[in-house]
């Protein structure tokens, strides 16, 4: 067999080089232009959106009025002749339901990192048909991992800055990445997309799965039960019960007795929780009453180390916590009783919710000058009491009680 002559090899290499250059020129020529492609020429890539709903409705809209906004694709892969989809998967899926219709695309050859592409997809989706709450959480997690792969370890406050979002938004959505099926069904069945409510329900499910599942089942039949305040208060009550059990307290009296009645009475019990939530002048006020009662029980007679700080609190006079542990369980909670105390004697135990939850005390006698969105908390770190300045939207009040008197 005769070997190819040097001239032929040179010519063949020249043709390959020319073909490559022509492909590059074609990419440059198409960059920024609107192309009409067959949907099969576009291949999807990893997207922040994972649930594609109402695609048929979108297809009908495109069929009647046309595709107003092109999708965004990357440069054509010269090996496959296809374009990677960057943004617009809902439109791409909808066009595929319309036989013979071409899809309008814009080629974006920008060199983006994986993290930048995730952020761009989140922004684009929020401007159109917003992402579902858990999809935002997954996007936050992927963004954090992508930045870590680039050698940058980010905290949630730093992500909030880079995304131009409130820290509370990042904290709440980051906690929605692994929702139980019963909570996820509220989203997929288009019952609610309230991230605050979903976060509270997830907290409740983690502590008391059966209570959460029962509440959701009944709320599907009675949608009025499903409110942010009700979910938040049920989660707080479950936390109070868990705290009492951890500290060997009576987990069946007072507030827990009320919760037990809710479990027994079904929808009427949940409705009573909702009524307690809405009867207060504001959500904070309503939370304060329940936390005051829970706090009195949780720190009764100095049994509980408030917020892990080594300081104890005493129950308010006339509160349910003054009952003996052997007292009979009550089916419902009596009306809350309030009394005035010296503001310097109030103990507010809090959770500092960041990447990890830390217990502490809110210092009501200190403020951060010029920064009303921040507060001062005291935590115990390595056996020593330390003061921290944190964002107020990271603070979750657990209990409120009076500082125990020193004999």
GROMACS .gro file of C-alpha atoms in nm:
model
  407
    1UNK     CA    1   0.000   0.000   0.000
    2UNK     CA    2   0.145   0.330  -0.103
    3UNK     CA    3   0.192   0.590   0.163
    4UNK     CA    4   0.021   0.927   0.130
    5UNK     CA    5   0.252   1.182  -0.017
    6UNK     CA    6   0.364   1.476   0.201
    7UNK     CA    7   0.173   1.706  -0.034
    8UNK     CA    8  -0.155   1.519   0.022
    9UNK     CA    9  -0.106   1.514   0.403
   10UNK     CA   10  -0.035   1.885   0.400
   11UNK     CA   11  -0.346   1.952   0.190
   12UNK     CA   12  -0.561   1.738   0.422
   13UNK     CA   13  -0.432   1.922   0.730
   14UNK     CA   14  -0.502   2.250   0.556
   15UNK     CA   15  -0.860   2.150   0.484
   16UNK     CA   16  -0.916   2.050   0.849
   17UNK     CA   17  -0.772   2.379   0.965
   18UNK     CA   18  -0.991   2.568   0.719
   19UNK     CA   19  -1.300   2.381   0.836
   20UNK     CA   20  -1.218   2.467   1.197
   21UNK     CA   21  -1.165   2.833   1.113
   22UNK     CA   22  -1.492   2.845   0.918
   23UNK     CA   23  -1.676   2.695   1.216
   24UNK     CA   24  -1.525   2.961   1.443
   25UNK     CA   25  -1.618   3.234   1.197
   26UNK     CA   26  -1.972   3.097   1.186
   27UNK     CA   27  -1.990   3.111   1.566
   28UNK     CA   28  -1.869   3.470   1.568
   29UNK     CA   29  -2.117   3.560   1.295
   30UNK     CA   30  -2.410   3.410   1.485
   31UNK     CA   31  -2.316   3.552   1.826
   32UNK     CA   32  -2.578   3.798   1.946
   33UNK     CA   33  -2.805   3.731   1.648
   34UNK     CA   34  -3.151   3.577   1.675
   35UNK     CA   35  -3.150   3.234   1.509
   36UNK     CA   36  -3.445   3.012   1.426
   37UNK     CA   37  -3.350   2.653   1.503
   38UNK     CA   38  -3.524   2.322   1.512
   39UNK     CA   39  -3.578   2.235   1.882
   40UNK     CA   40  -3.376   1.916   1.824
   41UNK     CA   41  -3.071   2.132   1.754
   42UNK     CA   42  -3.081   2.257   2.114
   43UNK     CA   43  -2.970   2.032   2.401
   44UNK     CA   44  -3.061   2.113   2.763
   45UNK     CA   45  -2.793   2.158   3.027
   46UNK     CA   46  -2.819   2.158   3.406
   47UNK     CA   47  -3.076   2.420   3.507
   48UNK     CA   48  -3.182   2.573   3.838
   49UNK     CA   49  -3.544   2.499   3.752
   50UNK     CA   50  -3.634   2.136   3.816
   51UNK     CA   51  -4.015   2.147   3.801
   52UNK     CA   52  -4.170   2.237   3.467
   53UNK     CA   53  -4.538   2.310   3.513
   54UNK     CA   54  -4.802   2.471   3.291
   55UNK     CA   55  -4.598   2.389   2.979
   56UNK     CA   56  -4.914   2.312   2.779
   57UNK     CA   57  -5.055   2.655   2.865
   58UNK     CA   58  -4.730   2.819   2.755
   59UNK     CA   59  -4.737   2.620   2.431
   60UNK     CA   60  -5.091   2.744   2.360
   61UNK     CA   61  -4.978   3.102   2.425
   62UNK     CA   62  -4.682   3.067   2.186
   63UNK     CA   63  -4.901   2.901   1.924
   64UNK     CA   64  -5.148   3.189   1.933
   65UNK     CA   65  -4.918   3.488   1.980
   66UNK     CA   66  -4.573   3.363   1.886
   67UNK     CA   67  -4.253   3.336   2.089
   68UNK     CA   68  -4.185   3.687   2.211
   69UNK     CA   69  -3.857   3.626   2.393
   70UNK     CA   70  -3.579   3.411   2.242
   71UNK     CA   71  -3.409   3.147   2.453
   72UNK     CA   72  -3.037   3.179   2.523
   73UNK     CA   73  -2.795   2.917   2.394
   74UNK     CA   74  -2.420   2.880   2.392
   75UNK     CA   75  -2.205   2.853   2.078
   76UNK     CA   76  -2.261   2.550   1.857
   77UNK     CA   77  -2.065   2.237   1.944
   78UNK     CA   78  -1.868   2.169   1.626
   79UNK     CA   79  -1.862   1.795   1.698
   80UNK     CA   80  -2.239   1.753   1.737
   81UNK     CA   81  -2.373   2.055   1.551
   82UNK     CA   82  -2.597   2.132   1.848
   83UNK     CA   83  -2.635   2.434   2.075
   84UNK     CA   84  -2.627   2.401   2.457
   85UNK     CA   85  -2.930   2.557   2.626
   86UNK     CA   86  -2.834   2.821   2.882
   87UNK     CA   87  -3.167   2.985   2.969
   88UNK     CA   88  -3.527   2.933   2.863
   89UNK     CA   89  -3.598   2.560   2.908
   90UNK     CA   90  -3.972   2.619   2.967
   91UNK     CA   91  -4.001   2.790   2.628
   92UNK     CA   92  -3.790   2.518   2.463
   93UNK     CA   93  -4.014   2.246   2.608
   94UNK     CA   94  -4.329   2.435   2.502
   95UNK     CA   95  -4.212   2.481   2.141
   96UNK     CA   96  -4.152   2.106   2.116
   97UNK     CA   97  -4.526   2.055   2.167
   98UNK     CA   98  -4.598   2.255   1.848
   99UNK     CA   99  -4.513   2.044   1.540
  100UNK     CA  100  -4.294   2.214   1.282
  101UNK     CA  101  -4.234   2.531   1.483
  102UNK     CA  102  -3.879   2.668   1.497
  103UNK     CA  103  -3.749   2.811   1.821
  104UNK     CA  104  -3.593   3.157   1.832
  105UNK     CA  105  -3.252   3.166   2.002
  106UNK     CA  106  -2.979   3.412   2.086
  107UNK     CA  107  -2.623   3.280   2.091
  108UNK     CA  108  -2.431   3.395   2.398
  109UNK     CA  109  -2.060   3.318   2.379
  110UNK     CA  110  -1.978   3.484   2.711
  111UNK     CA  111  -1.726   3.293   2.920
  112UNK     CA  112  -1.914   3.236   3.246
  113UNK     CA  113  -1.812   3.033   3.547
  114UNK     CA  114  -2.054   2.769   3.672
  115UNK     CA  115  -2.142   2.997   3.966
  116UNK     CA  116  -2.210   3.296   3.739
  117UNK     CA  117  -2.434   3.085   3.515
  118UNK     CA  118  -2.638   2.968   3.817
  119UNK     CA  119  -2.684   3.326   3.934
  120UNK     CA  120  -2.784   3.437   3.582
  121UNK     CA  121  -3.040   3.155   3.557
  122UNK     CA  122  -3.193   3.249   3.894
  123UNK     CA  123  -3.222   3.614   3.791
  124UNK     CA  124  -3.373   3.530   3.451
  125UNK     CA  125  -3.629   3.292   3.600
  126UNK     CA  126  -3.733   3.535   3.872
  127UNK     CA  127  -3.798   3.802   3.612
  128UNK     CA  128  -4.022   3.566   3.417
  129UNK     CA  129  -4.202   3.277   3.586
  130UNK     CA  130  -4.042   3.266   3.931
  131UNK     CA  131  -3.860   2.960   4.057
  132UNK     CA  132  -4.028   2.740   4.314
  133UNK     CA  133  -3.902   2.793   4.671
  134UNK     CA  134  -3.707   2.465   4.689
  135UNK     CA  135  -3.554   2.532   4.346
  136UNK     CA  136  -3.412   2.859   4.482
  137UNK     CA  137  -3.268   2.662   4.775
  138UNK     CA  138  -3.106   2.409   4.543
  139UNK     CA  139  -2.965   2.694   4.333
  140UNK     CA  140  -2.812   2.852   4.644
  141UNK     CA  141  -2.650   2.520   4.737
  142UNK     CA  142  -2.517   2.465   4.384
  143UNK     CA  143  -2.386   2.823   4.372
  144UNK     CA  144  -2.205   2.773   4.701
  145UNK     CA  145  -2.051   2.448   4.575
  146UNK     CA  146  -1.951   2.607   4.243
  147UNK     CA  147  -1.778   2.897   4.418
  148UNK     CA  148  -1.602   2.649   4.646
  149UNK     CA  149  -1.480   2.464   4.336
  150UNK     CA  150  -1.335   2.799   4.225
  151UNK     CA  151  -1.149   2.819   4.556
  152UNK     CA  152  -1.389   3.058   4.734
  153UNK     CA  153  -1.570   2.939   5.048
  154UNK     CA  154  -1.878   3.156   5.095
  155UNK     CA  155  -2.103   3.210   5.395
  156UNK     CA  156  -2.473   3.284   5.354
  157UNK     CA  157  -2.422   3.656   5.432
  158UNK     CA  158  -2.165   3.669   5.151
  159UNK     CA  159  -2.403   3.492   4.911
  160UNK     CA  160  -2.674   3.741   5.008
  161UNK     CA  161  -2.437   4.023   4.912
  162UNK     CA  162  -2.338   3.865   4.580
  163UNK     CA  163  -2.702   3.795   4.491
  164UNK     CA  164  -2.824   4.133   4.617
  165UNK     CA  165  -3.078   3.957   4.837
  166UNK     CA  166  -3.170   3.998   5.207
  167UNK     CA  167  -2.989   3.749   5.431
  168UNK     CA  168  -3.325   3.621   5.556
  169UNK     CA  169  -3.419   3.530   5.197
  170UNK     CA  170  -3.101   3.323   5.161
  171UNK     CA  171  -3.136   3.158   5.503
  172UNK     CA  172  -3.499   3.055   5.450
  173UNK     CA  173  -3.462   2.925   5.095
  174UNK     CA  174  -3.138   2.741   5.173
  175UNK     CA  175  -3.338   2.543   5.428
  176UNK     CA  176  -3.586   2.418   5.166
  177UNK     CA  177  -3.355   2.192   4.964
  178UNK     CA  178  -3.479   1.860   5.102
  179UNK     CA  179  -3.849   1.902   5.171
  180UNK     CA  180  -4.051   1.597   5.282
  181UNK     CA  181  -4.297   1.470   5.024
  182UNK     CA  182  -4.603   1.593   5.216
  183UNK     CA  183  -4.468   1.952   5.215
  184UNK     CA  184  -4.345   1.928   4.857
  185UNK     CA  185  -4.698   1.831   4.754
  186UNK     CA  186  -4.819   2.175   4.869
  187UNK     CA  187  -4.593   2.329   4.604
  188UNK     CA  188  -4.652   2.082   4.322
  189UNK     CA  189  -5.029   2.096   4.374
  190UNK     CA  190  -5.011   2.476   4.362
  191UNK     CA  191  -5.153   2.511   4.714
  192UNK     CA  192  -4.881   2.742   4.845
  193UNK     CA  193  -4.537   2.870   4.754
  194UNK     CA  194  -4.491   3.074   5.070
  195UNK     CA  195  -4.127   3.010   5.163
  196UNK     CA  196  -4.176   3.125   5.524
  197UNK     CA  197  -4.466   2.885   5.574
  198UNK     CA  198  -4.281   2.599   5.408
  199UNK     CA  199  -3.978   2.660   5.630
  200UNK     CA  200  -4.196   2.647   5.942
  201UNK     CA  201  -4.366   2.329   5.823
  202UNK     CA  202  -4.030   2.167   5.757
  203UNK     CA  203  -3.922   2.254   6.112
  204UNK     CA  204  -4.245   2.105   6.245
  205UNK     CA  205  -4.201   1.790   6.035
  206UNK     CA  206  -3.847   1.741   6.161
  207UNK     CA  207  -3.968   1.752   6.522
  208UNK     CA  208  -4.312   1.592   6.491
  209UNK     CA  209  -4.366   1.426   6.150
  210UNK     CA  210  -4.711   1.288   6.232
  211UNK     CA  211  -4.841   1.623   6.354
  212UNK     CA  212  -4.717   1.794   6.039
  213UNK     CA  213  -4.858   1.534   5.802
  214UNK     CA  214  -5.197   1.541   5.976
  215UNK     CA  215  -5.207   1.920   5.964
  216UNK     CA  216  -5.123   1.927   5.592
  217UNK     CA  217  -5.384   1.661   5.514
  218UNK     CA  218  -5.655   1.858   5.691
  219UNK     CA  219  -5.536   2.190   5.550
  220UNK     CA  220  -5.578   2.056   5.197
  221UNK     CA  221  -5.948   2.009   5.275
  222UNK     CA  222  -5.971   2.336   5.471
  223UNK     CA  223  -5.731   2.582   5.300
  224UNK     CA  224  -5.809   2.855   5.553
  225UNK     CA  225  -5.609   2.659   5.810
  226UNK     CA  226  -5.293   2.700   5.605
  227UNK     CA  227  -5.150   3.035   5.715
  228UNK     CA  228  -4.798   3.152   5.784
  229UNK     CA  229  -4.881   3.239   6.145
  230UNK     CA  230  -5.038   2.899   6.217
  231UNK     CA  231  -4.743   2.708   6.073
  232UNK     CA  232  -4.495   2.929   6.260
  233UNK     CA  233  -4.674   2.888   6.593
  234UNK     CA  234  -4.707   2.511   6.554
  235UNK     CA  235  -4.333   2.489   6.485
  236UNK     CA  236  -4.259   2.700   6.791
  237UNK     CA  237  -4.478   2.483   7.010
  238UNK     CA  238  -4.305   2.171   6.879
  239UNK     CA  239  -3.967   2.327   6.959
  240UNK     CA  240  -4.083   2.407   7.312
  241UNK     CA  241  -4.191   2.047   7.363
  242UNK     CA  242  -3.861   1.917   7.228
  243UNK     CA  243  -3.666   2.151   7.458
  244UNK     CA  244  -3.861   2.034   7.761
  245UNK     CA  245  -3.801   1.670   7.676
  246UNK     CA  246  -3.428   1.729   7.626
  247UNK     CA  247  -3.405   1.890   7.968
  248UNK     CA  248  -3.616   1.630   8.148
  249UNK     CA  249  -3.910   1.866   8.195
  250UNK     CA  250  -4.277   1.777   8.197
  251UNK     CA  251  -4.356   1.746   7.828
  252UNK     CA  252  -4.731   1.706   7.868
  253UNK     CA  253  -4.853   2.002   8.068
  254UNK     CA  254  -4.932   2.364   7.985
  255UNK     CA  255  -4.850   2.445   7.626
  256UNK     CA  256  -4.796   2.078   7.543
  257UNK     CA  257  -5.132   1.993   7.691
  258UNK     CA  258  -5.282   2.236   7.444
  259UNK     CA  259  -5.089   2.077   7.158
  260UNK     CA  260  -5.203   1.735   7.273
  261UNK     CA  261  -5.561   1.855   7.254
  262UNK     CA  262  -5.496   1.972   6.899
  263UNK     CA  263  -5.368   1.629   6.803
  264UNK     CA  264  -5.678   1.466   6.950
  265UNK     CA  265  -5.935   1.707   6.815
  266UNK     CA  266  -5.809   1.722   6.455
  267UNK     CA  267  -5.913   2.021   6.248
  268UNK     CA  268  -6.075   2.200   6.540
  269UNK     CA  269  -5.742   2.192   6.722
  270UNK     CA  270  -5.553   2.335   6.429
  271UNK     CA  271  -5.823   2.598   6.390
  272UNK     CA  272  -5.775   2.700   6.753
  273UNK     CA  273  -5.404   2.751   6.685
  274UNK     CA  274  -5.494   2.969   6.388
  275UNK     CA  275  -5.740   3.167   6.597
  276UNK     CA  276  -5.475   3.226   6.862
  277UNK     CA  277  -5.243   3.351   6.588
  278UNK     CA  278  -5.489   3.592   6.430
  279UNK     CA  279  -5.639   3.725   6.752
  280UNK     CA  280  -5.320   3.904   6.852
  281UNK     CA  281  -5.267   4.265   6.736
  282UNK     CA  282  -4.959   4.153   6.537
  283UNK     CA  283  -4.761   3.839   6.460
  284UNK     CA  284  -4.490   3.943   6.701
  285UNK     CA  285  -4.738   4.004   6.979
  286UNK     CA  286  -4.901   3.665   6.931
  287UNK     CA  287  -4.564   3.495   6.926
  288UNK     CA  288  -4.469   3.678   7.244
  289UNK     CA  289  -4.763   3.534   7.439
  290UNK     CA  290  -4.688   3.180   7.338
  291UNK     CA  291  -4.315   3.219   7.396
  292UNK     CA  292  -4.381   3.366   7.737
  293UNK     CA  293  -4.582   3.062   7.838
  294UNK     CA  294  -4.338   2.818   7.682
  295UNK     CA  295  -4.045   2.999   7.837
  296UNK     CA  296  -4.202   2.986   8.184
  297UNK     CA  297  -4.237   2.610   8.150
  298UNK     CA  298  -3.899   2.549   7.991
  299UNK     CA  299  -3.701   2.745   8.252
  300UNK     CA  300  -3.923   2.674   8.554
  301UNK     CA  301  -3.746   2.694   8.890
  302UNK     CA  302  -3.407   2.729   8.725
  303UNK     CA  303  -3.428   2.377   8.579
  304UNK     CA  304  -3.312   2.491   8.236
  305UNK     CA  305  -2.991   2.661   8.136
  306UNK     CA  306  -3.133   2.950   7.930
  307UNK     CA  307  -2.977   2.955   7.586
  308UNK     CA  308  -2.675   2.758   7.708
  309UNK     CA  309  -2.541   3.062   7.887
  310UNK     CA  310  -2.537   2.931   8.243
  311UNK     CA  311  -2.810   3.176   8.352
  312UNK     CA  312  -3.145   3.055   8.479
  313UNK     CA  313  -3.487   3.213   8.486
  314UNK     CA  314  -3.789   3.180   8.710
  315UNK     CA  315  -4.151   3.130   8.598
  316UNK     CA  316  -4.394   3.419   8.596
  317UNK     CA  317  -4.638   3.426   8.886
  318UNK     CA  318  -4.966   3.260   8.808
  319UNK     CA  319  -4.822   3.077   8.508
  320UNK     CA  320  -4.895   2.716   8.434
  321UNK     CA  321  -4.534   2.619   8.506
  322UNK     CA  322  -4.597   2.663   8.875
  323UNK     CA  323  -4.805   2.346   8.878
  324UNK     CA  324  -4.659   2.029   9.020
  325UNK     CA  325  -4.534   1.777   8.767
  326UNK     CA  326  -4.794   1.529   8.886
  327UNK     CA  327  -5.081   1.767   8.815
  328UNK     CA  328  -5.348   1.637   8.578
  329UNK     CA  329  -5.308   1.728   8.212
  330UNK     CA  330  -5.530   2.006   8.089
  331UNK     CA  331  -5.716   1.980   7.763
  332UNK     CA  332  -5.667   2.346   7.673
  333UNK     CA  333  -5.451   2.634   7.780
  334UNK     CA  334  -5.607   2.902   8.005
  335UNK     CA  335  -5.598   3.261   7.896
  336UNK     CA  336  -5.246   3.405   7.925
  337UNK     CA  337  -5.182   3.627   8.227
  338UNK     CA  338  -4.941   3.918   8.195
  339UNK     CA  339  -4.767   4.128   8.458
  340UNK     CA  340  -4.516   4.412   8.457
  341UNK     CA  341  -4.152   4.342   8.543
  342UNK     CA  342  -3.830   4.540   8.543
  343UNK     CA  343  -3.698   4.544   8.186
  344UNK     CA  344  -3.349   4.470   8.319
  345UNK     CA  345  -3.473   4.137   8.452
  346UNK     CA  346  -3.610   3.997   8.127
  347UNK     CA  347  -3.429   3.698   7.977
  348UNK     CA  348  -3.485   3.638   7.605
  349UNK     CA  349  -3.342   3.308   7.483
  350UNK     CA  350  -3.288   3.300   7.107
  351UNK     CA  351  -3.165   3.084   6.825
  352UNK     CA  352  -2.913   3.251   6.595
  353UNK     CA  353  -3.004   3.095   6.260
  354UNK     CA  354  -2.716   3.108   6.019
  355UNK     CA  355  -2.534   2.820   5.850
  356UNK     CA  356  -2.556   2.651   6.188
  357UNK     CA  357  -2.805   2.735   6.461
  358UNK     CA  358  -2.652   2.869   6.784
  359UNK     CA  359  -2.831   2.929   7.114
  360UNK     CA  360  -2.784   3.254   7.298
  361UNK     CA  361  -2.940   3.546   7.484
  362UNK     CA  362  -3.062   3.868   7.325
  363UNK     CA  363  -2.906   4.166   7.507
  364UNK     CA  364  -3.190   4.419   7.521
  365UNK     CA  365  -2.972   4.677   7.695
  366UNK     CA  366  -2.740   4.716   7.394
  367UNK     CA  367  -2.786   4.849   7.041
  368UNK     CA  368  -2.557   4.884   6.741
  369UNK     CA  369  -2.519   5.253   6.659
  370UNK     CA  370  -2.646   5.348   6.315
  371UNK     CA  371  -2.742   4.990   6.226
  372UNK     CA  372  -3.102   4.918   6.329
  373UNK     CA  373  -3.094   4.589   6.139
  374UNK     CA  374  -2.841   4.444   6.384
  375UNK     CA  375  -2.855   4.339   6.749
  376UNK     CA  376  -2.622   4.208   7.020
  377UNK     CA  377  -2.645   3.853   7.153
  378UNK     CA  378  -2.449   3.666   7.417
  379UNK     CA  379  -2.337   3.308   7.353
  380UNK     CA  380  -2.125   3.059   7.540
  381UNK     CA  381  -1.818   2.958   7.341
  382UNK     CA  382  -1.559   2.721   7.486
  383UNK     CA  383  -1.693   2.784   7.833
  384UNK     CA  384  -1.674   3.163   7.804
  385UNK     CA  385  -1.952   3.415   7.750
  386UNK     CA  386  -1.901   3.609   7.426
  387UNK     CA  387  -2.096   3.894   7.270
  388UNK     CA  388  -2.178   3.889   6.899
  389UNK     CA  389  -2.329   4.144   6.663
  390UNK     CA  390  -2.572   3.968   6.428
  391UNK     CA  391  -2.844   4.061   6.179
  392UNK     CA  392  -3.188   4.079   6.337
  393UNK     CA  393  -3.335   3.859   6.068
  394UNK     CA  394  -3.110   3.577   6.193
  395UNK     CA  395  -3.274   3.588   6.536
  396UNK     CA  396  -3.549   3.347   6.634
  397UNK     CA  397  -3.700   3.402   6.979
  398UNK     CA  398  -3.736   3.078   7.175
  399UNK     CA  399  -3.842   3.183   7.527
  400UNK     CA  400  -3.905   3.497   7.731
  401UNK     CA  401  -3.897   3.484   8.112
  402UNK     CA  402  -3.789   3.675   8.424
  403UNK     CA  403  -3.436   3.644   8.557
  404UNK     CA  404  -3.432   3.424   8.865
  405UNK     CA  405  -3.392   3.610   9.193
  406UNK     CA  406  -3.061   3.558   9.377
  407UNK     CA  407  -3.126   3.446   9.734
   0.00000   0.00000   0.00000
